[in-house]
Amino acid sequence: MTIDGALPEELDYFSPEFNDNFDEIIAEILEERPIVRASGMWIVTRHEDVRAVANDWETFTSSRGTIPWNESGAHFRPTAVDPPLHPHFRDPFAKLFAPRAIGPLEPFMRQEARALVAAIKEKRECDLDADLSATYISNVFFSGVLGLPREVAPKMLELINRWNLPPFDQEALAEYGRYVDEILRSQLEVPERSPMIEALLNLEVDGEPVAWEDKCNTLSLLIVGGLDTTINAINQSLLHLATHPDLRAELVDDPSLIPAAVEEFIRRYPGVVGLGRSATRDLELHGQKIKQGDRVMVGFGTAARDPRMFDDPLEIDVHRQAQGHLAFGSGIHRCLGSHFARLEVRVALEEFLAAIPHFTLDPESQPRITTGIGREVHGVRLLIGDELG
């Protein structure tokens, strides 16, 4: 945070000032410091450096956990393992998230989105979390991808938000792990499991089945990655459109621009601000000495705002080429579900804008933006109607 016009030597990442002035502080950091100390960790900020660190798993290991500020908990597979273990946990799912594999789910996505949007249109108001994003993503991901009962999603989301956002409830993380264990055990007697669960239960390393705990940790990652980040992408996108009527009108008039808009929304409002690594050796980056064992945040969210990479980075420009962004990460730990997430968000926006071209933010709505591993918005309420323009 800026104090008397200058950045302090170490930032308080968890302070209200940092949360409330995130864009301004990050812009200042990007201008002045390619690497900054914050709450006991180093944040690598600039696009070029973030890509380099994310690709150097030998120097910046994930094996000590991916929560940036400490090594406790959330040792999910495959993000928290490096080679040679890493491909054993990633490769079985890569083909299941490939564009050819997820494409057939689009009609199901549209069916789910249309039903929710129709109800919103009739009600003429919308709580984004309850009425659209959380319900839509939960239904699509749990039913369409995991083949799990969609009824388990609300509890999953409640636990994820408790451990993933300040004040970072560690008991919620433990409870989340126990609940994932319970859900996975319930699948053991299911005669026809989804390809995703089947791949999970058959995970092997060098021909030997992996431990049950590792299977649960892998499912834990699939769920948190498949729910939280995409819900936030839809919330951020529709909040932006509710407060930028010119852009909304442009997308309504020319829906072919929606895929480019999705890419921009994901770049501008990445679901993951940064993930944690640990330095495996002493090194120096831009003159700053990093010691072996130091915690490092790979700043995917700050890289998305780097003016060296993107002109006017805080603007949503549907005519720019934003494919170079790092919102889905980079290197061996790049998000497995990036194609799936893009499709989910695109379908949601296409269906919403086709049915509801006019909406605005409820003046009594008080959106809450919270910074943790991600930067999430909740409490968004929209009003629907032609008279609102």
mmCIF file of C-alpha atoms in Angstrom:
data_model
loop_
_atom_site.group_PDB
_atom_site.id
_atom_site.type_symbol
_atom_site.label_atom_id
_atom_site.label_comp_id
_atom_site.label_asym_id
_atom_site.label_seq_id
_atom_site.Cartn_x
_atom_site.Cartn_y
_atom_site.Cartn_z
ATOM 1 C CA MET A 1 0.000 0.000 0.000
ATOM 2 C CA THR A 2 1.131 3.567 -0.580
ATOM 3 C CA ILE A 3 2.120 5.398 2.588
ATOM 4 C CA ASP A 4 2.949 9.117 2.205
ATOM 5 C CA GLY A 5 3.381 8.593 -1.511
ATOM 6 C CA ALA A 6 5.925 5.758 -1.229
ATOM 7 C CA LEU A 7 5.722 1.997 -1.130
ATOM 8 C CA PRO A 8 6.869 0.506 2.184
ATOM 9 C CA GLU A 9 9.615 -2.086 2.212
ATOM 10 C CA GLU A 10 7.076 -4.817 2.983
ATOM 11 C CA LEU A 11 3.399 -4.662 2.065
ATOM 12 C CA ASP A 12 0.554 -6.022 4.157
ATOM 13 C CA TYR A 13 -1.141 -8.256 1.593
ATOM 14 C CA PHE A 14 -4.081 -8.933 3.914
ATOM 15 C CA SER A 15 -4.849 -5.333 4.873
ATOM 16 C CA PRO A 16 -8.111 -3.599 3.913
ATOM 17 C CA GLU A 17 -6.032 -0.893 2.249
ATOM 18 C CA PHE A 18 -4.396 -3.390 -0.105
ATOM 19 C CA ASN A 19 -7.751 -5.028 -0.892
ATOM 20 C CA ASP A 20 -9.624 -1.772 -1.477
ATOM 21 C CA ASN A 21 -6.899 -0.143 -3.581
ATOM 22 C CA PHE A 22 -5.666 -3.250 -5.356
ATOM 23 C CA ASP A 23 -5.497 -1.853 -8.890
ATOM 24 C CA GLU A 24 -3.748 1.357 -7.860
ATOM 25 C CA ILE A 25 -1.205 -0.379 -5.629
ATOM 26 C CA ILE A 26 -0.443 -3.058 -8.215
ATOM 27 C CA ALA A 27 0.057 -0.353 -10.870
ATOM 28 C CA GLU A 28 2.553 1.356 -8.564
ATOM 29 C CA ILE A 29 4.338 -1.923 -7.830
ATOM 30 C CA LEU A 30 4.575 -2.745 -11.530
ATOM 31 C CA GLU A 31 6.129 0.637 -12.166
ATOM 32 C CA GLU A 32 8.635 0.555 -9.313
ATOM 33 C CA ARG A 33 9.370 -3.048 -8.305
ATOM 34 C CA PRO A 34 9.565 -6.202 -10.396
ATOM 35 C CA ILE A 35 9.593 -8.151 -7.134
ATOM 36 C CA VAL A 36 8.069 -6.988 -3.869
ATOM 37 C CA ARG A 37 7.999 -8.273 -0.295
ATOM 38 C CA ALA A 38 4.496 -8.780 1.111
ATOM 39 C CA SER A 39 3.347 -10.546 4.285
ATOM 40 C CA GLY A 40 6.370 -12.829 4.462
ATOM 41 C CA MET A 41 6.462 -13.796 0.775
ATOM 42 C CA TRP A 42 8.008 -12.446 -2.411
ATOM 43 C CA ILE A 43 5.589 -11.446 -5.182
ATOM 44 C CA VAL A 44 7.002 -11.629 -8.707
ATOM 45 C CA THR A 45 4.957 -9.025 -10.553
ATOM 46 C CA ARG A 46 5.934 -8.451 -14.183
ATOM 47 C CA HIS A 47 4.700 -10.550 -17.080
ATOM 48 C CA GLU A 48 8.103 -11.652 -18.390
ATOM 49 C CA ASP A 49 9.356 -12.634 -14.941
ATOM 50 C CA VAL A 50 6.109 -14.358 -13.955
ATOM 51 C CA ARG A 51 6.274 -16.519 -17.057
ATOM 52 C CA ALA A 52 9.938 -17.355 -16.410
ATOM 53 C CA VAL A 53 9.352 -18.293 -12.755
ATOM 54 C CA ALA A 54 6.248 -20.347 -13.589
ATOM 55 C CA ASN A 55 8.249 -22.314 -16.143
ATOM 56 C CA ASP A 56 11.230 -22.942 -13.850
ATOM 57 C CA TRP A 57 9.847 -25.639 -11.572
ATOM 58 C CA GLU A 58 13.346 -26.796 -10.622
ATOM 59 C CA THR A 59 14.169 -23.445 -8.993
ATOM 60 C CA PHE A 60 10.651 -22.581 -7.822
ATOM 61 C CA THR A 61 9.078 -25.799 -6.610
ATOM 62 C CA SER A 62 5.395 -26.443 -5.977
ATOM 63 C CA SER A 63 6.127 -29.459 -3.807
ATOM 64 C CA ARG A 64 5.871 -27.438 -0.574
ATOM 65 C CA GLY A 65 2.345 -26.275 -1.296
ATOM 66 C CA THR A 66 0.776 -23.611 -3.485
ATOM 67 C CA ILE A 67 -0.692 -21.301 -0.850
ATOM 68 C CA PRO A 68 1.705 -18.383 -1.374
ATOM 69 C CA TRP A 69 2.199 -17.200 2.198
ATOM 70 C CA ASN A 70 2.757 -20.520 3.967
ATOM 71 C CA GLU A 71 3.279 -24.248 3.428
ATOM 72 C CA SER A 72 0.304 -25.457 5.450
ATOM 73 C CA GLY A 73 -2.412 -27.464 3.752
ATOM 74 C CA ALA A 74 -3.861 -27.537 0.231
ATOM 75 C CA HIS A 75 -1.170 -29.896 -1.081
ATOM 76 C CA PHE A 76 -3.379 -30.761 -4.009
ATOM 77 C CA ARG A 77 -2.297 -32.878 -6.959
ATOM 78 C CA PRO A 78 -1.037 -32.188 -9.576
ATOM 79 C CA THR A 79 -0.336 -28.529 -8.689
ATOM 80 C CA ALA A 80 1.662 -29.395 -5.568
ATOM 81 C CA VAL A 81 3.966 -31.965 -7.154
ATOM 82 C CA ASP A 82 6.731 -31.521 -9.702
ATOM 83 C CA PRO A 83 8.313 -34.043 -12.082
ATOM 84 C CA PRO A 84 8.745 -36.951 -12.017
ATOM 85 C CA LEU A 85 5.452 -37.353 -10.073
ATOM 86 C CA HIS A 86 3.629 -34.522 -11.803
ATOM 87 C CA PRO A 87 2.719 -36.157 -15.152
ATOM 88 C CA HIS A 88 1.276 -39.203 -13.385
ATOM 89 C CA PHE A 89 -1.343 -36.944 -11.762
ATOM 90 C CA ARG A 90 -1.910 -34.619 -14.715
ATOM 91 C CA ASP A 91 -1.784 -36.680 -17.896
ATOM 92 C CA PRO A 92 -4.870 -38.870 -17.213
ATOM 93 C CA PHE A 93 -7.022 -35.729 -17.072
ATOM 94 C CA ALA A 94 -5.458 -33.745 -19.908
ATOM 95 C CA LYS A 95 -7.351 -35.607 -22.618
ATOM 96 C CA LEU A 96 -10.608 -35.299 -20.652
ATOM 97 C CA PHE A 97 -10.315 -31.508 -20.662
ATOM 98 C CA ALA A 98 -9.173 -31.227 -24.284
ATOM 99 C CA PRO A 99 -11.421 -29.146 -26.605
ATOM 100 C CA ARG A 100 -12.601 -32.259 -28.451
ATOM 101 C CA ALA A 101 -13.669 -33.866 -25.180
ATOM 102 C CA ILE A 102 -15.484 -30.877 -23.689
ATOM 103 C CA GLY A 103 -17.182 -29.735 -26.898
ATOM 104 C CA PRO A 104 -20.094 -32.202 -26.576
ATOM 105 C CA LEU A 105 -20.981 -30.626 -23.207
ATOM 106 C CA GLU A 106 -21.962 -27.319 -24.815
ATOM 107 C CA PRO A 107 -25.659 -28.229 -25.390
ATOM 108 C CA PHE A 108 -25.951 -29.244 -21.720
ATOM 109 C CA MET A 109 -24.338 -25.958 -20.672
ATOM 110 C CA ARG A 110 -26.785 -23.984 -22.816
ATOM 111 C CA GLN A 111 -29.738 -25.877 -21.401
ATOM 112 C CA GLU A 112 -28.640 -25.078 -17.841
ATOM 113 C CA ALA A 113 -27.865 -21.428 -18.635
ATOM 114 C CA ARG A 114 -31.129 -20.825 -20.528
ATOM 115 C CA ALA A 115 -33.256 -22.184 -17.710
ATOM 116 C CA LEU A 116 -31.571 -19.923 -15.160
ATOM 117 C CA VAL A 117 -31.627 -16.867 -17.419
ATOM 118 C CA ALA A 118 -35.348 -17.374 -18.168
ATOM 119 C CA ALA A 119 -36.113 -17.349 -14.450
ATOM 120 C CA ILE A 120 -34.013 -14.215 -13.988
ATOM 121 C CA LYS A 121 -35.786 -12.453 -16.860
ATOM 122 C CA GLU A 122 -39.171 -13.240 -15.383
ATOM 123 C CA LYS A 123 -38.117 -12.074 -11.922
ATOM 124 C CA ARG A 124 -36.537 -8.907 -13.389
ATOM 125 C CA GLU A 125 -33.702 -8.991 -10.893
ATOM 126 C CA CYS A 126 -30.699 -11.167 -10.270
ATOM 127 C CA ASP A 127 -28.412 -12.072 -7.407
ATOM 128 C CA LEU A 128 -25.499 -13.234 -9.515
ATOM 129 C CA ASP A 129 -24.214 -15.873 -7.102
ATOM 130 C CA ALA A 130 -27.513 -17.497 -6.170
ATOM 131 C CA ASP A 131 -29.498 -16.977 -9.366
ATOM 132 C CA LEU A 132 -26.865 -17.633 -11.986
ATOM 133 C CA SER A 133 -23.135 -18.203 -11.604
ATOM 134 C CA ALA A 134 -22.853 -20.526 -8.595
ATOM 135 C CA THR A 135 -25.874 -22.596 -9.637
ATOM 136 C CA TYR A 136 -24.891 -22.795 -13.298
ATOM 137 C CA ILE A 137 -21.252 -23.725 -12.695
ATOM 138 C CA SER A 138 -22.140 -26.197 -9.952
ATOM 139 C CA ASN A 139 -24.711 -27.942 -12.120
ATOM 140 C CA VAL A 140 -22.487 -28.091 -15.180
ATOM 141 C CA PHE A 141 -19.350 -29.170 -13.359
ATOM 142 C CA PHE A 142 -20.770 -31.657 -10.875
ATOM 143 C CA SER A 143 -23.344 -33.229 -13.192
ATOM 144 C CA GLY A 144 -21.711 -32.779 -16.576
ATOM 145 C CA VAL A 145 -18.047 -33.343 -15.749
ATOM 146 C CA LEU A 146 -17.642 -35.188 -12.468
ATOM 147 C CA GLY A 147 -20.897 -37.108 -12.577
ATOM 148 C CA LEU A 148 -21.486 -36.271 -8.919
ATOM 149 C CA PRO A 149 -24.758 -35.182 -7.297
ATOM 150 C CA ARG A 150 -25.120 -31.432 -7.808
ATOM 151 C CA GLU A 151 -26.589 -31.223 -4.305
ATOM 152 C CA VAL A 152 -23.091 -31.438 -2.791
ATOM 153 C CA ALA A 153 -21.947 -28.228 -4.505
ATOM 154 C CA PRO A 154 -23.287 -25.627 -2.015
ATOM 155 C CA LYS A 155 -21.402 -27.150 0.910
ATOM 156 C CA MET A 156 -18.268 -27.443 -1.222
ATOM 157 C CA LEU A 157 -18.479 -23.759 -2.145
ATOM 158 C CA GLU A 158 -19.110 -22.680 1.421
ATOM 159 C CA LEU A 159 -16.028 -24.557 2.657
ATOM 160 C CA ILE A 160 -13.845 -23.356 -0.238
ATOM 161 C CA ASN A 161 -14.732 -19.723 0.429
ATOM 162 C CA ARG A 162 -13.954 -20.143 4.124
ATOM 163 C CA TRP A 163 -10.425 -21.470 3.615
ATOM 164 C CA ASN A 164 -9.626 -19.695 0.348
ATOM 165 C CA LEU A 165 -10.516 -16.143 1.429
ATOM 166 C CA PRO A 166 -9.577 -14.075 4.497
ATOM 167 C CA PRO A 167 -9.471 -14.913 7.365
ATOM 168 C CA PHE A 168 -8.409 -18.306 5.862
ATOM 169 C CA ASP A 169 -10.146 -20.761 8.179
ATOM 170 C CA GLN A 170 -7.792 -23.741 8.475
ATOM 171 C CA GLU A 171 -10.504 -25.882 10.047
ATOM 172 C CA ALA A 172 -12.621 -25.283 6.948
ATOM 173 C CA LEU A 173 -9.738 -26.612 4.847
ATOM 174 C CA ALA A 174 -9.613 -29.746 6.992
ATOM 175 C CA GLU A 175 -13.389 -30.117 6.776
ATOM 176 C CA TYR A 176 -13.208 -29.650 3.016
ATOM 177 C CA GLY A 177 -10.719 -32.514 2.838
ATOM 178 C CA ARG A 178 -12.981 -34.758 4.908
ATOM 179 C CA TYR A 179 -15.986 -33.939 2.736
ATOM 180 C CA VAL A 180 -14.074 -34.678 -0.462
ATOM 181 C CA ASP A 181 -13.037 -38.013 1.071
ATOM 182 C CA GLU A 182 -16.673 -38.796 1.849
ATOM 183 C CA ILE A 183 -17.822 -37.889 -1.678
ATOM 184 C CA LEU A 184 -15.117 -39.964 -3.338
ATOM 185 C CA ARG A 185 -15.844 -42.998 -1.140
ATOM 186 C CA SER A 186 -19.485 -42.771 -2.174
ATOM 187 C CA GLN A 187 -18.362 -43.389 -5.760
ATOM 188 C CA LEU A 188 -16.690 -46.716 -5.038
ATOM 189 C CA GLU A 189 -19.959 -48.637 -5.318
ATOM 190 C CA VAL A 190 -21.350 -46.665 -8.262
ATOM 191 C CA PRO A 191 -21.576 -49.067 -11.237
ATOM 192 C CA GLU A 192 -21.221 -46.429 -13.972
ATOM 193 C CA ARG A 193 -18.886 -43.651 -12.982
ATOM 194 C CA SER A 194 -17.959 -40.591 -15.036
ATOM 195 C CA PRO A 195 -14.701 -40.766 -17.043
ATOM 196 C CA MET A 196 -13.256 -38.144 -14.690
ATOM 197 C CA ILE A 197 -13.956 -40.149 -11.521
ATOM 198 C CA GLU A 198 -12.861 -43.359 -13.234
ATOM 199 C CA ALA A 199 -9.526 -41.759 -14.148
ATOM 200 C CA LEU A 200 -9.179 -40.480 -10.597
ATOM 201 C CA LEU A 201 -9.807 -43.839 -8.967
ATOM 202 C CA ASN A 202 -7.347 -45.528 -11.330
ATOM 203 C CA LEU A 203 -4.429 -43.156 -10.804
ATOM 204 C CA GLU A 204 -1.083 -44.939 -10.756
ATOM 205 C CA VAL A 205 2.575 -44.079 -10.367
ATOM 206 C CA ASP A 206 4.958 -46.484 -12.086
ATOM 207 C CA GLY A 207 2.252 -49.117 -12.302
ATOM 208 C CA GLU A 208 1.280 -48.928 -8.622
ATOM 209 C CA PRO A 209 -2.010 -47.377 -7.389
ATOM 210 C CA VAL A 210 -1.525 -44.043 -5.668
ATOM 211 C CA ALA A 211 -2.519 -43.592 -2.038
ATOM 212 C CA TRP A 212 -6.163 -42.845 -1.258
ATOM 213 C CA GLU A 213 -5.115 -39.495 0.214
ATOM 214 C CA ASP A 214 -3.540 -38.533 -3.098
ATOM 215 C CA LYS A 215 -6.734 -39.409 -4.958
ATOM 216 C CA CYS A 216 -8.685 -37.208 -2.562
ATOM 217 C CA ASN A 217 -6.174 -34.385 -2.986
ATOM 218 C CA THR A 218 -6.558 -34.637 -6.756
ATOM 219 C CA LEU A 219 -10.348 -34.451 -6.525
ATOM 220 C CA SER A 220 -9.946 -31.506 -4.148
ATOM 221 C CA LEU A 221 -8.068 -29.602 -6.846
ATOM 222 C CA LEU A 222 -10.547 -30.519 -9.576
ATOM 223 C CA ILE A 223 -13.404 -29.184 -7.470
ATOM 224 C CA VAL A 224 -11.834 -25.944 -6.308
ATOM 225 C CA GLY A 225 -10.487 -25.252 -9.783
ATOM 226 C CA GLY A 226 -13.757 -26.158 -11.457
ATOM 227 C CA LEU A 227 -16.033 -24.123 -9.195
ATOM 228 C CA ASP A 228 -14.560 -21.045 -7.612
ATOM 229 C CA THR A 229 -12.567 -19.453 -10.416
ATOM 230 C CA THR A 230 -15.245 -19.816 -13.101
ATOM 231 C CA ILE A 231 -18.019 -18.534 -10.842
ATOM 232 C CA ASN A 232 -15.900 -15.456 -10.232
ATOM 233 C CA ALA A 233 -15.253 -15.013 -13.964
ATOM 234 C CA ILE A 234 -18.991 -14.843 -14.671
ATOM 235 C CA ASN A 235 -19.608 -12.503 -11.739
ATOM 236 C CA GLN A 236 -16.831 -10.145 -12.772
ATOM 237 C CA SER A 237 -17.879 -10.176 -16.432
ATOM 238 C CA LEU A 238 -21.528 -9.341 -15.795
ATOM 239 C CA LEU A 239 -20.660 -6.753 -13.138
ATOM 240 C CA HIS A 240 -18.394 -5.064 -15.676
ATOM 241 C CA LEU A 241 -21.104 -5.132 -18.356
ATOM 242 C CA ALA A 242 -23.689 -3.795 -15.908
ATOM 243 C CA THR A 243 -21.510 -0.750 -15.307
ATOM 244 C CA HIS A 244 -20.259 -0.306 -18.901
ATOM 245 C CA PRO A 245 -23.386 0.008 -21.074
ATOM 246 C CA ASP A 246 -21.471 0.895 -24.255
ATOM 247 C CA LEU A 247 -19.534 -2.360 -24.167
ATOM 248 C CA ARG A 248 -22.687 -4.278 -23.280
ATOM 249 C CA ALA A 249 -24.485 -2.769 -26.273
ATOM 250 C CA GLU A 250 -21.564 -3.631 -28.546
ATOM 251 C CA LEU A 251 -21.677 -7.293 -27.500
ATOM 252 C CA VAL A 252 -25.469 -7.437 -27.836
ATOM 253 C CA ASP A 253 -25.245 -5.975 -31.346
ATOM 254 C CA ASP A 254 -22.364 -8.252 -32.358
ATOM 255 C CA PRO A 255 -22.295 -11.524 -30.384
ATOM 256 C CA SER A 256 -19.304 -12.678 -32.445
ATOM 257 C CA LEU A 257 -17.239 -10.414 -30.162
ATOM 258 C CA ILE A 258 -18.190 -12.370 -27.034
ATOM 259 C CA PRO A 259 -15.285 -14.886 -27.237
ATOM 260 C CA ALA A 260 -12.813 -11.973 -27.376
ATOM 261 C CA ALA A 261 -14.648 -10.329 -24.491
ATOM 262 C CA VAL A 262 -14.379 -13.531 -22.448
ATOM 263 C CA GLU A 263 -10.625 -13.552 -23.021
ATOM 264 C CA GLU A 264 -10.398 -9.932 -21.882
ATOM 265 C CA PHE A 265 -12.562 -10.482 -18.807
ATOM 266 C CA ILE A 266 -10.423 -13.456 -17.786
ATOM 267 C CA ARG A 267 -7.255 -11.409 -18.327
ATOM 268 C CA ARG A 268 -8.539 -8.344 -16.486
ATOM 269 C CA TYR A 269 -10.194 -10.261 -13.639
ATOM 270 C CA PRO A 270 -8.151 -13.466 -13.263
ATOM 271 C CA GLY A 271 -9.555 -16.042 -10.893
ATOM 272 C CA VAL A 272 -6.088 -16.610 -9.418
ATOM 273 C CA VAL A 273 -4.000 -13.612 -8.360
ATOM 274 C CA GLY A 274 -1.040 -15.837 -7.684
ATOM 275 C CA LEU A 275 0.078 -19.280 -6.580
ATOM 276 C CA GLY A 276 2.859 -20.184 -4.215
ATOM 277 C CA ARG A 277 6.256 -21.657 -4.875
ATOM 278 C CA SER A 278 9.348 -22.220 -2.712
ATOM 279 C CA ALA A 279 12.866 -21.351 -3.802
ATOM 280 C CA THR A 280 15.028 -24.457 -3.996
ATOM 281 C CA ARG A 281 18.304 -22.489 -3.872
ATOM 282 C CA ASP A 282 19.665 -19.051 -3.142
ATOM 283 C CA LEU A 283 19.240 -16.749 -6.121
ATOM 284 C CA GLU A 284 18.978 -13.124 -7.157
ATOM 285 C CA LEU A 285 16.146 -11.571 -9.174
ATOM 286 C CA HIS A 286 16.400 -7.929 -10.279
ATOM 287 C CA GLY A 287 18.998 -7.338 -7.586
ATOM 288 C CA GLN A 288 16.853 -8.848 -4.829
ATOM 289 C CA LYS A 289 18.342 -11.814 -2.982
ATOM 290 C CA ILE A 290 15.950 -14.706 -2.477
ATOM 291 C CA LYS A 291 17.035 -17.394 -0.046
ATOM 292 C CA GLN A 292 16.495 -21.119 -0.334
ATOM 293 C CA GLY A 293 13.142 -21.930 1.224
ATOM 294 C CA ASP A 294 11.651 -18.444 0.744
ATOM 295 C CA ARG A 295 8.000 -18.375 -0.274
ATOM 296 C CA VAL A 296 7.305 -16.823 -3.677
ATOM 297 C CA MET A 297 3.979 -15.823 -5.206
ATOM 298 C CA VAL A 298 3.896 -16.205 -8.982
ATOM 299 C CA GLY A 299 1.840 -13.094 -9.766
ATOM 300 C CA PHE A 300 -0.485 -14.174 -12.563
ATOM 301 C CA GLY A 301 -2.892 -11.397 -11.597
ATOM 302 C CA THR A 302 -0.238 -8.677 -11.586
ATOM 303 C CA ALA A 303 1.178 -9.910 -14.901
ATOM 304 C CA ALA A 304 -2.265 -9.370 -16.438
ATOM 305 C CA ARG A 305 -1.962 -5.686 -15.533
ATOM 306 C CA ASP A 306 1.579 -5.191 -16.814
ATOM 307 C CA PRO A 307 1.615 -2.219 -19.230
ATOM 308 C CA ARG A 308 4.774 -3.631 -20.822
ATOM 309 C CA MET A 309 2.560 -6.403 -22.191
ATOM 310 C CA PHE A 310 -0.866 -4.770 -22.526
ATOM 311 C CA ASP A 311 -1.666 -1.165 -23.450
ATOM 312 C CA ASP A 312 -4.142 0.342 -20.946
ATOM 313 C CA PRO A 313 -4.233 -2.973 -19.049
ATOM 314 C CA LEU A 314 -7.195 -2.056 -16.839
ATOM 315 C CA GLU A 315 -9.407 -1.458 -19.882
ATOM 316 C CA ILE A 316 -11.520 -4.193 -21.452
ATOM 317 C CA ASP A 317 -10.705 -3.975 -25.149
ATOM 318 C CA VAL A 318 -12.463 -6.684 -27.152
ATOM 319 C CA HIS A 319 -10.404 -5.762 -30.210
ATOM 320 C CA ARG A 320 -7.010 -6.419 -28.658
ATOM 321 C CA GLN A 321 -5.117 -9.677 -28.943
ATOM 322 C CA ALA A 322 -5.044 -10.797 -25.297
ATOM 323 C CA GLN A 323 -4.041 -14.406 -25.812
ATOM 324 C CA GLY A 324 -0.620 -13.804 -24.265
ATOM 325 C CA HIS A 325 -2.082 -13.336 -20.797
ATOM 326 C CA LEU A 326 -1.189 -15.660 -17.921
ATOM 327 C CA ALA A 327 -4.561 -15.872 -16.176
ATOM 328 C CA PHE A 328 -4.479 -19.652 -16.586
ATOM 329 C CA GLY A 329 -0.853 -19.882 -15.513
ATOM 330 C CA SER A 330 2.139 -21.074 -17.490
ATOM 331 C CA GLY A 331 4.471 -24.031 -17.635
ATOM 332 C CA ILE A 332 3.772 -27.541 -16.432
ATOM 333 C CA HIS A 333 1.183 -26.317 -13.914
ATOM 334 C CA ARG A 334 -0.887 -24.342 -16.401
ATOM 335 C CA CYS A 335 -4.622 -24.776 -15.727
ATOM 336 C CA LEU A 336 -5.885 -28.069 -17.127
ATOM 337 C CA GLY A 337 -9.435 -26.756 -17.477
ATOM 338 C CA SER A 338 -8.739 -23.555 -19.402
ATOM 339 C CA HIS A 339 -10.682 -24.621 -22.516
ATOM 340 C CA PHE A 340 -13.570 -25.809 -20.378
ATOM 341 C CA ALA A 341 -13.637 -22.578 -18.355
ATOM 342 C CA ARG A 342 -13.662 -20.434 -21.491
ATOM 343 C CA LEU A 343 -16.575 -22.422 -22.874
ATOM 344 C CA GLU A 344 -18.562 -22.175 -19.630
ATOM 345 C CA VAL A 345 -18.131 -18.413 -19.410
ATOM 346 C CA ARG A 346 -18.810 -17.845 -23.119
ATOM 347 C CA VAL A 347 -22.033 -19.858 -23.033
ATOM 348 C CA ALA A 348 -23.230 -18.035 -19.904
ATOM 349 C CA LEU A 349 -22.602 -14.606 -21.438
ATOM 350 C CA GLU A 350 -24.096 -15.534 -24.801
ATOM 351 C CA GLU A 351 -27.295 -16.831 -23.230
ATOM 352 C CA PHE A 352 -27.579 -13.960 -20.759
ATOM 353 C CA LEU A 353 -27.050 -11.199 -23.336
ATOM 354 C CA ALA A 354 -29.326 -12.840 -25.914
ATOM 355 C CA ALA A 355 -32.217 -12.984 -23.439
ATOM 356 C CA ILE A 356 -31.432 -9.919 -21.313
ATOM 357 C CA PRO A 357 -29.795 -7.147 -23.352
ATOM 358 C CA HIS A 358 -30.586 -4.442 -20.787
ATOM 359 C CA PHE A 359 -29.471 -4.640 -17.165
ATOM 360 C CA THR A 360 -27.719 -2.485 -14.630
ATOM 361 C CA LEU A 361 -26.242 -2.745 -11.162
ATOM 362 C CA ASP A 362 -28.824 -2.339 -8.428
ATOM 363 C CA PRO A 363 -27.920 1.000 -6.764
ATOM 364 C CA GLU A 364 -28.526 -0.649 -3.398
ATOM 365 C CA SER A 365 -26.187 -3.529 -4.245
ATOM 366 C CA GLN A 366 -22.866 -3.521 -2.428
ATOM 367 C CA PRO A 367 -20.458 -5.830 -4.273
ATOM 368 C CA ARG A 368 -17.734 -7.208 -2.001
ATOM 369 C CA ILE A 369 -14.321 -7.802 -3.510
ATOM 370 C CA THR A 370 -11.958 -9.929 -1.444
ATOM 371 C CA THR A 371 -8.304 -10.677 -2.151
ATOM 372 C CA GLY A 372 -6.730 -14.006 -1.279
ATOM 373 C CA ILE A 373 -5.251 -16.528 -3.677
ATOM 374 C CA GLY A 374 -7.866 -15.106 -5.996
ATOM 375 C CA ARG A 375 -9.686 -11.804 -6.120
ATOM 376 C CA GLU A 376 -13.361 -12.593 -5.885
ATOM 377 C CA VAL A 377 -16.511 -10.521 -6.126
ATOM 378 C CA HIS A 378 -19.747 -11.451 -4.373
ATOM 379 C CA GLY A 379 -22.944 -9.645 -3.478
ATOM 380 C CA VAL A 380 -23.648 -8.410 -7.018
ATOM 381 C CA ARG A 381 -27.322 -7.672 -7.663
ATOM 382 C CA LEU A 382 -28.603 -6.720 -11.109
ATOM 383 C CA LEU A 383 -31.859 -5.082 -12.175
ATOM 384 C CA ILE A 384 -33.393 -6.242 -15.444
ATOM 385 C CA GLY A 385 -35.528 -4.226 -17.844
ATOM 386 C CA ASP A 386 -35.610 -2.225 -21.065
ATOM 387 C CA GLU A 387 -36.244 1.018 -19.225
ATOM 388 C CA LEU A 388 -32.893 0.649 -17.472
ATOM 389 C CA GLY A 389 -30.973 0.740 -20.759
#
